[in-house]
Tab-separated table of N, CA and C in Angstrom:
chain	number	residue	atom	x	y	z
F	28	MET	N	2.532	4.660	18.748
F	28	MET	CA	3.340	5.130	18.435
F	28	MET	C	2.057	6.439	17.329
F	29	GLU	N	2.458	7.287	16.871
F	29	GLU	CA	1.949	8.817	16.789
F	29	GLU	C	2.116	8.749	15.121
F	30	PRO	N	0.945	8.704	14.094
F	30	PRO	CA	1.461	8.843	12.950
F	30	PRO	C	1.744	10.585	12.374
F	31	ARG	N	2.186	10.532	11.393
F	31	ARG	CA	2.173	11.914	10.501
F	31	ARG	C	0.551	11.788	9.738
F	32	ILE	N	0.231	12.606	9.892
F	32	ILE	CA	-1.524	13.031	9.209
F	32	ILE	C	-0.979	14.118	7.630
F	33	VAL	N	-0.963	13.303	6.668
F	33	VAL	CA	-1.005	14.271	5.522
F	33	VAL	C	-1.778	14.031	4.547
F	34	THR	N	-2.089	15.078	3.854
F	34	THR	CA	-3.031	14.998	2.527
F	34	THR	C	-2.056	15.218	1.315
F	35	ILE	N	-2.224	14.108	0.721
F	35	ILE	CA	-1.977	14.085	-0.805
F	35	ILE	C	-2.323	14.443	-2.038
F	36	PRO	N	-1.654	14.807	-2.971
F	36	PRO	CA	-2.541	14.825	-4.178
F	36	PRO	C	-2.461	13.789	-4.775
F	37	PRO	N	-3.001	13.607	-6.183
F	37	PRO	CA	-3.817	12.243	-6.740
F	37	PRO	C	-2.033	11.681	-7.047
F	38	LYS	N	-2.455	10.648	-7.117
F	38	LYS	CA	-0.621	9.269	-7.493
F	38	LYS	C	-1.245	8.567	-8.975
F	39	LYS	N	-0.570	8.625	-9.793
F	39	LYS	CA	-0.459	7.882	-10.586
F	39	LYS	C	0.439	6.660	-10.467
F	40	MET	N	0.133	5.369	-10.640
F	40	MET	CA	1.120	4.348	-10.746
F	40	MET	C	1.155	3.145	-11.793
F	41	VAL	N	1.889	2.659	-12.106
F	41	VAL	CA	1.939	1.656	-12.877
F	41	VAL	C	2.304	0.365	-12.602
F	42	GLY	N	2.195	-0.962	-12.881
F	42	GLY	CA	2.560	-2.092	-12.157
F	42	GLY	C	1.795	-2.696	-12.061
F	43	ARG	N	1.399	-3.920	-11.485
F	43	ARG	CA	0.701	-4.978	-11.771
F	43	ARG	C	0.053	-5.637	-10.540
F	44	LYS	N	-1.092	-6.142	-9.990
F	44	LYS	CA	-2.233	-6.444	-9.607
F	44	LYS	C	-2.595	-7.811	-9.700
F	45	GLN	N	-3.002	-8.491	-8.697
F	45	GLN	CA	-3.327	-9.556	-8.410
F	45	GLN	C	-4.358	-9.820	-6.988
F	46	ARG	N	-5.247	-10.287	-7.437
F	46	ARG	CA	-6.074	-10.696	-6.175
F	46	ARG	C	-5.729	-11.632	-5.096
F	47	MET	N	-5.777	-11.473	-4.115
F	47	MET	CA	-5.358	-12.827	-3.224
F	47	MET	C	-5.762	-12.117	-1.738
F	48	SER	N	-5.422	-12.926	-0.365
F	48	SER	CA	-5.415	-12.931	0.676
F	48	SER	C	-4.007	-13.354	1.521
F	49	LEU	N	-4.153	-13.130	2.432
F	49	LEU	CA	-2.505	-13.372	3.559
F	49	LEU	C	-2.865	-14.961	3.556
F	50	THR	N	-3.736	-15.931	3.741
F	50	THR	CA	-3.175	-17.457	3.486
F	50	THR	C	-3.118	-17.505	1.764
F	51	ALA	N	-3.964	-16.843	0.940
F	51	ALA	CA	-3.417	-17.219	-0.472
F	51	ALA	C	-2.096	-16.338	-1.011
F	52	ASN	N	-1.338	-15.862	-0.359
F	52	ASN	CA	-0.300	-14.534	-0.719
F	52	ASN	C	0.334	-14.659	-2.162
F	53	ARG	N	0.478	-13.868	-3.257
F	53	ARG	CA	1.250	-14.146	-4.254
F	53	ARG	C	1.687	-12.869	-4.378
F	54	THR	N	1.800	-12.482	-3.778
F	54	THR	CA	2.785	-10.876	-3.429
F	54	THR	C	4.314	-11.393	-4.211
F	55	VAL	N	4.921	-12.155	-3.998
F	55	VAL	CA	6.344	-12.624	-4.289
F	55	VAL	C	6.036	-12.644	-6.289
F	56	GLU	N	4.988	-13.294	-6.374
F	56	GLU	CA	4.837	-13.291	-8.010
F	56	GLU	C	4.868	-11.687	-8.808
F	57	LEU	N	4.211	-10.648	-7.745
F	57	LEU	CA	3.813	-9.741	-8.399
F	57	LEU	C	5.394	-8.827	-8.316
F	58	TRP	N	5.927	-8.782	-7.522
F	58	TRP	CA	7.418	-8.382	-7.106
F	58	TRP	C	8.470	-9.143	-8.240
F	59	GLN	N	8.415	-10.363	-8.644
F	59	GLN	CA	9.347	-11.134	-9.506
F	59	GLN	C	9.075	-10.693	-10.777
F	60	PHE	N	7.400	-9.979	-10.713
F	60	PHE	CA	7.469	-9.742	-12.411
F	60	PHE	C	8.086	-7.756	-12.500
F	61	LEU	N	7.565	-7.302	-11.308
F	61	LEU	CA	8.189	-5.994	-11.778
F	61	LEU	C	9.416	-5.320	-11.533
F	62	MET	N	9.906	-6.351	-10.521
F	62	MET	CA	11.552	-5.529	-10.248
F	62	MET	C	12.201	-5.740	-11.351
F	63	PRO	N	12.488	-6.701	-12.586
F	63	PRO	CA	13.478	-7.093	-13.270
F	63	PRO	C	12.983	-5.973	-14.652
F	64	ARG	N	11.569	-5.511	-14.461
F	64	ARG	CA	11.324	-4.756	-15.662
F	64	ARG	C	10.949	-3.318	-15.175
F	65	GLN	N	11.224	-2.626	-14.097
F	65	GLN	CA	11.336	-1.637	-13.711
F	65	GLN	C	11.794	-0.654	-14.443
F	66	LYS	N	13.050	-1.113	-14.513
F	66	LYS	CA	14.073	-0.094	-15.826
F	66	LYS	C	13.788	0.178	-17.341
F	67	GLU	N	12.527	-0.413	-17.420
F	67	GLU	CA	11.497	0.201	-18.291
F	67	GLU	C	10.960	1.344	-18.339
F	68	ILE	N	10.324	1.528	-16.950
F	68	ILE	CA	9.368	2.347	-17.025
F	68	ILE	C	10.054	3.811	-17.228
F	69	ARG	N	10.416	4.662	-17.872
F	69	ARG	CA	10.834	5.980	-18.240
F	69	ARG	C	10.210	6.936	-17.478
F	70	ASN	N	9.224	6.846	-17.101
F	70	ASN	CA	8.550	8.273	-16.522
F	70	ASN	C	8.384	8.058	-14.869
F	71	LYS	N	9.074	7.177	-14.286
F	71	LYS	CA	8.999	7.180	-12.780
F	71	LYS	C	9.632	8.755	-12.094
F	72	LEU	N	9.124	8.544	-10.639
F	72	LEU	CA	8.854	10.140	-9.946
F	72	LEU	C	10.365	9.644	-9.409
F	73	ASN	N	10.199	8.540	-8.802
F	73	ASN	CA	11.486	8.133	-7.775
F	73	ASN	C	11.669	6.843	-7.918
F	74	SER	N	12.663	6.650	-7.047
F	74	SER	CA	12.920	5.239	-6.707
F	74	SER	C	12.452	4.523	-5.687
F	75	ASP	N	11.139	4.779	-5.419
F	75	ASP	CA	10.196	4.386	-4.512
F	75	ASP	C	9.699	3.566	-4.861
F	76	LEU	N	9.500	1.664	-4.361
F	76	LEU	CA	8.180	1.098	-4.934
F	76	LEU	C	7.433	0.918	-3.894
F	77	PHE	N	5.892	0.744	-4.405
F	77	PHE	CA	5.003	0.655	-3.701
F	77	PHE	C	3.970	-0.649	-3.707
F	78	SER	N	3.597	-0.801	-2.404
F	78	SER	CA	2.727	-2.194	-2.483
F	78	SER	C	1.576	-1.752	-1.826
F	79	VAL	N	0.586	-1.818	-2.927
F	79	VAL	CA	-0.824	-1.150	-2.625
F	79	VAL	C	-1.683	-1.985	-2.513
F	80	GLN	N	-2.760	-2.176	-1.572
F	80	GLN	CA	-3.586	-2.872	-1.003
F	80	GLN	C	-4.917	-1.910	-1.295
F	81	ILE	N	-5.921	-2.431	-2.058
F	81	ILE	CA	-7.058	-2.279	-2.321
F	81	ILE	C	-8.598	-3.172	-2.090
F	82	PHE	N	-9.010	-2.646	-0.784
F	82	PHE	CA	-10.378	-3.216	-0.101
F	82	PHE	C	-11.441	-3.557	-1.199
F	83	ASP	N	-12.471	-4.044	-0.690
F	83	ASP	CA	-13.808	-4.094	-1.544
F	83	ASP	C	-14.359	-3.077	-0.862
F	84	GLN	N	-15.439	-2.394	-1.609
F	84	GLN	CA	-15.973	-1.009	-1.311
F	84	GLN	C	-16.773	-1.028	0.226
F	85	ASP	N	-17.424	-2.445	0.390
F	85	ASP	CA	-18.372	-2.904	1.660
F	85	ASP	C	-17.390	-3.126	2.548
F	86	PHE	N	-16.261	-3.702	2.921
F	86	PHE	CA	-15.286	-4.262	3.551
F	86	PHE	C	-14.903	-3.445	4.844
F	87	ASP	N	-15.162	-3.788	6.160
F	87	ASP	CA	-15.179	-3.181	7.403
F	87	ASP	C	-13.906	-4.114	7.920
F	88	PHE	N	-12.804	-3.070	8.388
F	88	PHE	CA	-11.505	-3.816	9.260
F	88	PHE	C	-11.878	-4.875	10.434
F	89	LYS	N	-13.209	-4.327	11.222
F	89	LYS	CA	-13.403	-5.423	12.317
F	89	LYS	C	-13.415	-6.506	11.879
F	90	TYR	N	-13.566	-7.066	10.498
F	90	TYR	CA	-14.032	-8.255	10.069
F	90	TYR	C	-13.051	-8.953	9.332
F	91	PHE	N	-11.731	-8.092	9.076
F	91	PHE	CA	-10.659	-8.742	8.539
F	91	PHE	C	-10.236	-10.008	9.378
F	92	THR	N	-9.512	-11.006	8.284
F	92	THR	CA	-8.757	-11.963	8.790
F	92	THR	C	-7.835	-12.371	7.547
F	93	PRO	N	-7.201	-13.873	8.065
F	93	PRO	CA	-6.257	-14.265	7.014
F	93	PRO	C	-6.939	-14.943	5.410
F	94	GLU	N	-7.871	-14.941	5.523
F	94	GLU	CA	-8.802	-14.891	4.318
F	94	GLU	C	-9.097	-13.791	3.732
F	95	THR	N	-9.482	-12.877	4.058
F	95	THR	CA	-9.889	-11.815	3.759
F	95	THR	C	-9.296	-11.455	2.478
F	96	GLU	N	-10.107	-11.576	1.358
F	96	GLU	CA	-9.441	-11.522	-0.076
F	96	GLU	C	-9.332	-9.837	-0.436
F	97	PHE	N	-8.237	-9.498	-1.219
F	97	PHE	CA	-8.406	-8.162	-1.274
F	97	PHE	C	-7.224	-7.917	-2.814
F	98	GLU	N	-7.018	-6.541	-3.454
F	98	GLU	CA	-6.297	-6.641	-4.587
F	98	GLU	C	-5.503	-5.619	-4.124
F	99	LYS	N	-4.010	-6.465	-4.524
F	99	LYS	CA	-2.692	-6.509	-4.303
F	99	LYS	C	-1.986	-5.693	-5.024
F	100	TRP	N	-1.278	-4.801	-5.188
F	100	TRP	CA	-0.556	-4.162	-6.425
F	100	TRP	C	0.889	-4.169	-6.322
F	101	ALA	N	1.881	-4.337	-7.100
F	101	ALA	CA	3.764	-4.203	-6.851
F	101	ALA	C	3.410	-2.642	-8.067
F	102	ALA	N	3.895	-1.586	-7.672
F	102	ALA	CA	3.989	-0.472	-8.626
F	102	ALA	C	5.007	0.136	-8.106
F	103	VAL	N	5.209	1.460	-9.380
F	103	VAL	CA	6.042	2.353	-8.984
F	103	VAL	C	5.228	3.763	-10.005
F	104	GLU	N	5.599	5.153	-8.624
F	104	GLU	CA	4.608	6.015	-9.108
F	104	GLU	C	5.605	6.690	-10.543
F	105	VAL	N	4.978	7.318	-11.315
F	105	VAL	CA	4.911	8.050	-12.527
F	105	VAL	C	4.410	9.389	-12.878
F	106	SER	N	5.361	9.825	-13.968
F	106	SER	CA	4.192	11.280	-13.745
F	106	SER	C	3.164	11.567	-15.071
F	107	ASP	N	3.112	10.388	-15.743
F	107	ASP	CA	2.153	10.411	-16.691
F	107	ASP	C	1.966	8.753	-17.210
F	108	TYR	N	0.927	8.387	-18.136
F	108	TYR	CA	0.511	7.382	-18.271
F	108	TYR	C	0.882	7.363	-20.200
F	109	LEU	N	1.571	8.184	-20.450
F	109	LEU	CA	1.980	8.235	-21.970
F	109	LEU	C	2.331	6.882	-22.515
F	110	LYS	N	3.140	6.322	-21.645
F	110	LYS	CA	3.940	5.025	-22.554
F	110	LYS	C	4.111	4.149	-21.418
F	111	ILE	N	3.065	2.836	-21.630
F	111	ILE	CA	2.928	1.809	-20.448
F	111	ILE	C	3.548	0.516	-21.248
F	112	GLN	N	4.117	-0.103	-20.255
F	112	GLN	CA	4.949	-0.899	-20.744
F	112	GLN	C	3.822	-2.284	-20.946
F	113	ASP	N	4.326	-3.268	-21.743
F	113	ASP	CA	3.231	-4.552	-21.999
F	113	ASP	C	3.220	-5.389	-20.838
F	114	GLY	N	1.975	-5.582	-20.579
F	114	GLY	CA	2.124	-6.714	-19.226
F	114	GLY	C	1.911	-5.714	-17.775
F	115	MET	N	1.861	-4.369	-18.097
F	115	MET	CA	1.547	-3.516	-16.906
F	115	MET	C	0.148	-2.926	-16.788
F	116	GLU	N	-0.084	-2.884	-15.652
F	116	GLU	CA	-1.565	-1.685	-15.735
F	116	GLU	C	-1.205	-0.650	-14.623
F	117	THR	N	-2.624	0.390	-14.867
F	117	THR	CA	-2.316	1.791	-14.522
F	117	THR	C	-3.119	1.874	-13.102
F	118	LEU	N	-2.767	2.640	-12.012
F	118	LEU	CA	-3.498	2.804	-11.307
F	118	LEU	C	-3.510	4.055	-10.736
F	119	ASN	N	-4.872	4.888	-10.571
F	119	ASN	CA	-4.717	6.019	-9.888
F	119	ASN	C	-5.275	5.852	-8.564
F	120	VAL	N	-4.870	6.508	-7.631
F	120	VAL	CA	-4.601	6.989	-6.020
F	120	VAL	C	-5.388	8.244	-5.813
F	121	PRO	N	-6.729	8.593	-5.513
F	121	PRO	CA	-7.377	9.921	-5.256
F	121	PRO	C	-6.545	10.263	-4.154
F	122	GLU	N	-6.593	11.880	-4.453
F	122	GLU	CA	-6.224	12.572	-3.482
F	122	GLU	C	-6.964	12.372	-2.386
F	123	GLY	N	-6.136	12.506	-0.949
F	123	GLY	CA	-6.876	12.527	0.322
F	123	GLY	C	-6.103	12.496	1.486
F	124	LEU	N	-6.496	12.410	2.539
F	124	LEU	CA	-5.682	12.630	3.551
F	124	LEU	C	-5.206	10.772	3.903
F	125	TYR	N	-3.995	10.853	4.702
F	125	TYR	CA	-3.595	9.662	5.033
F	125	TYR	C	-3.042	9.998	6.436
F	126	ALA	N	-2.819	8.575	7.054
F	126	ALA	CA	-2.109	8.357	8.536
F	126	ALA	C	-0.856	7.710	7.811
F	127	VAL	N	0.565	7.897	8.359
F	127	VAL	CA	1.519	7.632	7.441
F	127	VAL	C	2.487	7.166	8.991
F	128	PHE	N	2.183	5.924	9.374
F	128	PHE	CA	2.849	5.288	9.906
F	128	PHE	C	4.512	4.626	9.887
F	129	ASP	N	5.511	5.331	10.445
F	129	ASP	CA	6.773	4.573	10.101
F	129	ASP	C	6.973	3.097	10.897
F	130	TYR	N	7.136	2.246	9.920
F	130	TYR	CA	7.659	0.740	10.679
F	130	TYR	C	9.379	0.174	10.255
F	131	LYS	N	9.597	-0.234	11.760
F	131	LYS	CA	11.127	-0.603	11.667
F	131	LYS	C	10.563	-2.305	11.857
F	132	GLY	N	10.881	-2.830	10.770
F	132	GLY	CA	10.880	-4.430	11.534
F	132	GLY	C	10.633	-5.374	9.794
F	133	ALA	N	10.812	-6.573	10.484
F	133	ALA	CA	10.613	-7.502	9.138
F	133	ALA	C	9.698	-7.446	8.788
F	134	ALA	N	9.253	-7.269	7.722
F	134	ALA	CA	8.073	-7.520	6.930
F	134	ALA	C	6.971	-8.784	7.692
F	135	ASN	N	7.584	-9.606	7.727
F	135	ASN	CA	7.006	-11.070	8.202
F	135	ASN	C	6.321	-10.547	9.513
F	136	ASN	N	6.768	-9.936	10.355
F	136	ASN	CA	6.174	-9.412	11.619
F	136	ASN	C	5.657	-8.435	11.835
F	137	PHE	N	4.724	-8.297	10.744
F	137	PHE	CA	3.851	-6.546	10.789
F	137	PHE	C	2.648	-6.763	11.462
F	138	ALA	N	2.154	-8.232	12.136
F	138	ALA	CA	1.150	-8.455	12.464
F	138	ALA	C	0.723	-7.422	13.428
F	139	PRO	N	1.582	-7.280	14.656
F	139	PRO	CA	1.114	-6.410	15.674
F	139	PRO	C	0.884	-4.629	15.576
F	140	MET	N	1.586	-4.305	14.397
F	140	MET	CA	1.321	-2.822	14.033
F	140	MET	C	0.203	-2.788	13.378
F	141	PHE	N	-0.544	-3.776	12.444
F	141	PHE	CA	-1.348	-3.966	11.932
F	141	PHE	C	-2.547	-3.771	13.142
F	142	HIS	N	-2.632	-4.706	14.201
F	142	HIS	CA	-3.501	-4.669	15.304
F	142	HIS	C	-3.406	-3.202	15.696
F	143	TYR	N	-2.277	-2.698	15.943
F	143	TYR	CA	-2.126	-1.449	16.768
F	143	TYR	C	-3.178	-0.458	15.735
F	144	ILE	N	-2.518	-0.584	14.736
F	144	ILE	CA	-3.145	0.602	13.350
F	144	ILE	C	-4.768	0.491	13.521
F	145	PHE	N	-5.187	-0.505	13.636
F	145	PHE	CA	-6.753	-0.567	13.635
F	145	PHE	C	-7.157	-1.036	14.281
F	146	GLY	N	-6.748	-1.864	15.415
F	146	GLY	CA	-7.258	-2.199	16.876
F	146	GLY	C	-7.450	-0.987	17.766
F	147	THR	N	-6.273	-0.407	17.659
F	147	THR	CA	-5.904	0.837	18.804
F	147	THR	C	-5.798	2.293	18.459
F	148	TRP	N	-5.266	2.372	17.797
F	148	TRP	CA	-4.894	3.909	16.913
F	148	TRP	C	-6.329	4.441	16.523
F	149	ILE	N	-7.074	3.676	15.079
F	149	ILE	CA	-8.158	4.332	14.673
F	149	ILE	C	-9.236	4.591	15.915
F	150	PRO	N	-9.570	3.552	16.467
F	150	PRO	CA	-10.997	3.485	17.279
F	150	PRO	C	-10.558	4.897	18.212
F	151	ALA	N	-9.767	5.174	18.297
F	151	ALA	CA	-9.222	6.413	19.397
F	151	ALA	C	-8.946	7.452	19.341
F	152	SER	N	-8.882	7.528	17.873
F	152	SER	CA	-8.739	8.749	16.831
F	152	SER	C	-10.173	9.356	16.905
F	153	GLY	N	-9.772	10.351	15.888
F	153	GLY	CA	-11.073	11.181	15.419
F	153	GLY	C	-11.232	11.147	14.236
F	154	TYR	N	-10.689	9.512	13.253
F	154	TYR	CA	-10.974	9.623	12.192
F	154	TYR	C	-11.150	7.798	11.962
F	155	GLU	N	-11.932	8.015	10.783
F	155	GLU	CA	-12.025	6.369	10.656
F	155	GLU	C	-11.495	5.930	9.105
F	156	VAL	N	-11.634	4.864	8.370
F	156	VAL	CA	-10.829	4.322	7.519
F	156	VAL	C	-11.295	4.634	6.071
F	157	ASP	N	-10.933	5.260	5.202
F	157	ASP	CA	-11.748	5.809	3.899
F	157	ASP	C	-11.301	4.655	2.859
F	158	LYS	N	-12.157	4.739	1.989
F	158	LYS	CA	-12.612	3.705	0.946
F	158	LYS	C	-11.741	4.163	-0.167
F	159	ARG	N	-10.291	4.289	0.038
F	159	ARG	CA	-8.891	4.576	-1.112
F	159	ARG	C	-8.116	3.385	-0.852
F	160	PRO	N	-7.199	3.082	-1.518
F	160	PRO	CA	-6.186	2.732	-1.850
F	160	PRO	C	-5.339	2.424	-0.483
F	161	HIS	N	-4.800	1.876	0.319
F	161	HIS	CA	-3.981	1.992	1.097
F	161	HIS	C	-2.518	1.414	0.483
F	162	PHE	N	-1.401	1.885	0.972
F	162	PHE	CA	-0.186	1.709	0.381
F	162	PHE	C	0.798	1.645	1.257
F	163	ASP	N	2.091	0.745	1.311
F	163	ASP	CA	3.028	1.363	1.776
F	163	ASP	C	4.451	1.434	0.850
F	164	VAL	N	4.799	2.385	1.014
F	164	VAL	CA	6.798	2.834	0.670
F	164	VAL	C	7.816	2.042	1.021
F	165	LEU	N	8.093	1.620	-0.219
F	165	LEU	CA	9.127	0.854	0.214
F	165	LEU	C	10.592	1.433	-0.715
F	166	GLY	N	10.821	2.460	0.778
F	166	GLY	CA	12.184	3.049	0.101
F	166	GLY	C	13.757	2.466	0.434
F	167	GLU	N	14.626	3.383	0.424
F	167	GLU	CA	16.136	2.802	0.029
F	167	GLU	C	16.199	1.890	1.308
F	168	LYS	N	15.728	2.177	2.779
F	168	LYS	CA	15.618	1.366	3.991
F	168	LYS	C	14.949	0.011	3.773
F	169	TYR	N	14.004	0.333	2.748
F	169	TYR	CA	13.465	-1.538	3.061
F	169	TYR	C	14.338	-2.408	2.414
F	170	LYS	N	14.247	-3.648	3.519
F	170	LYS	CA	15.012	-4.699	3.410
F	170	LYS	C	13.924	-6.061	3.605
F	171	GLY	N	12.839	-5.887	3.510
F	171	GLY	CA	12.239	-7.398	3.358
F	171	GLY	C	11.982	-7.407	5.063
F	172	ASN	N	12.720	-8.926	5.049
F	172	ASN	CA	12.465	-9.539	6.155
F	172	ASN	C	13.356	-9.629	7.351
F	173	ASP	N	14.255	-8.444	6.713
F	173	ASP	CA	15.270	-8.276	7.619
F	173	ASP	C	14.847	-7.409	9.057
F	174	PRO	N	15.259	-7.698	10.021
F	174	PRO	CA	14.695	-6.924	11.192
F	174	PRO	C	14.802	-5.538	11.146
F	175	THR	N	15.806	-4.980	10.443
F	175	THR	CA	16.174	-4.059	10.725
F	175	THR	C	15.757	-2.593	9.477
F	176	SER	N	14.339	-3.749	8.546
F	176	SER	CA	13.812	-3.140	7.767
F	176	SER	C	13.089	-1.918	8.131
F	177	GLU	N	12.804	-0.785	7.136
F	177	GLU	CA	12.071	0.377	7.365
F	177	GLU	C	11.253	0.731	6.375
F	178	GLU	N	9.873	0.807	6.553
F	178	GLU	CA	8.843	0.978	5.363
F	178	GLU	C	7.799	2.240	6.259
F	179	GLU	N	7.090	2.681	5.393
F	179	GLU	CA	5.939	3.801	5.551
F	179	GLU	C	4.643	2.962	5.408
F	180	ILE	N	3.609	2.716	6.440
F	180	ILE	CA	2.348	2.492	6.494
F	180	ILE	C	1.645	3.748	6.184
F	181	TRP	N	0.885	3.646	4.831
F	181	TRP	CA	-0.292	4.614	4.432
F	181	TRP	C	-1.652	4.143	4.826
F	182	VAL	N	-2.478	4.857	5.599
F	182	VAL	CA	-3.926	4.609	5.526
F	182	VAL	C	-4.744	5.676	5.230
F	183	PRO	N	-5.459	5.232	4.788
F	183	PRO	CA	-6.756	6.761	3.919
F	183	PRO	C	-7.395	6.601	5.241
F	184	LEU	N	-7.906	7.771	5.413
F	184	LEU	CA	-8.721	8.527	6.558
F	184	LEU	C	-9.402	9.247	5.972
F	185	LYS	N	-10.541	9.364	6.766
F	185	LYS	CA	-11.510	10.637	6.692
F	185	LYS	C	-11.813	10.852	8.432
F	186	MET	N	-12.763	11.917	8.293
F	186	MET	CA	-13.005	12.314	9.737
F	186	MET	C	-13.914	11.219	9.929
F	187	LYS	N	-14.362	11.401	11.323
F	187	LYS	CA	-15.517	10.247	11.801
F	187	LYS	C	-16.906	10.776	11.741
F	188	LYS	N	-17.953	10.423	11.329
F	188	LYS	CA	-18.898	11.307	11.079
F	188	LYS	C	-19.871	11.252	12.484
């Protein structure tokens, strides 16, 4: 599976974050907070939801384990930060190059795709993972753990040295 390689402008997001790992996964709590309150966000750019992962600056994906901690966000993209709702936070995603992988399948069956991206595609490409936020775009076809669910996996890239 070949990704699309795209350069994005900076993105502004609003939502909630939580430090977690795959074994101590608290993603459900993030979405339980955001979903009922997203109607309060008046400056949304679209109806897409963003699941954002931010890894520590010194992290190397060769050492990723289910216990690896990272910052996870449940967020929406906004036009500005003029009015931020109580309990929500802001996130700036810098401009940059991304590989966009189209994933079809249940969210809880993502492990083989993860291994393909970081274990096969990136090592064989002319790129390496950049130290910017990773995110998944959960659009209209996203259905969680339904096997027909679809989402986009955005991996930040830079040219190999």
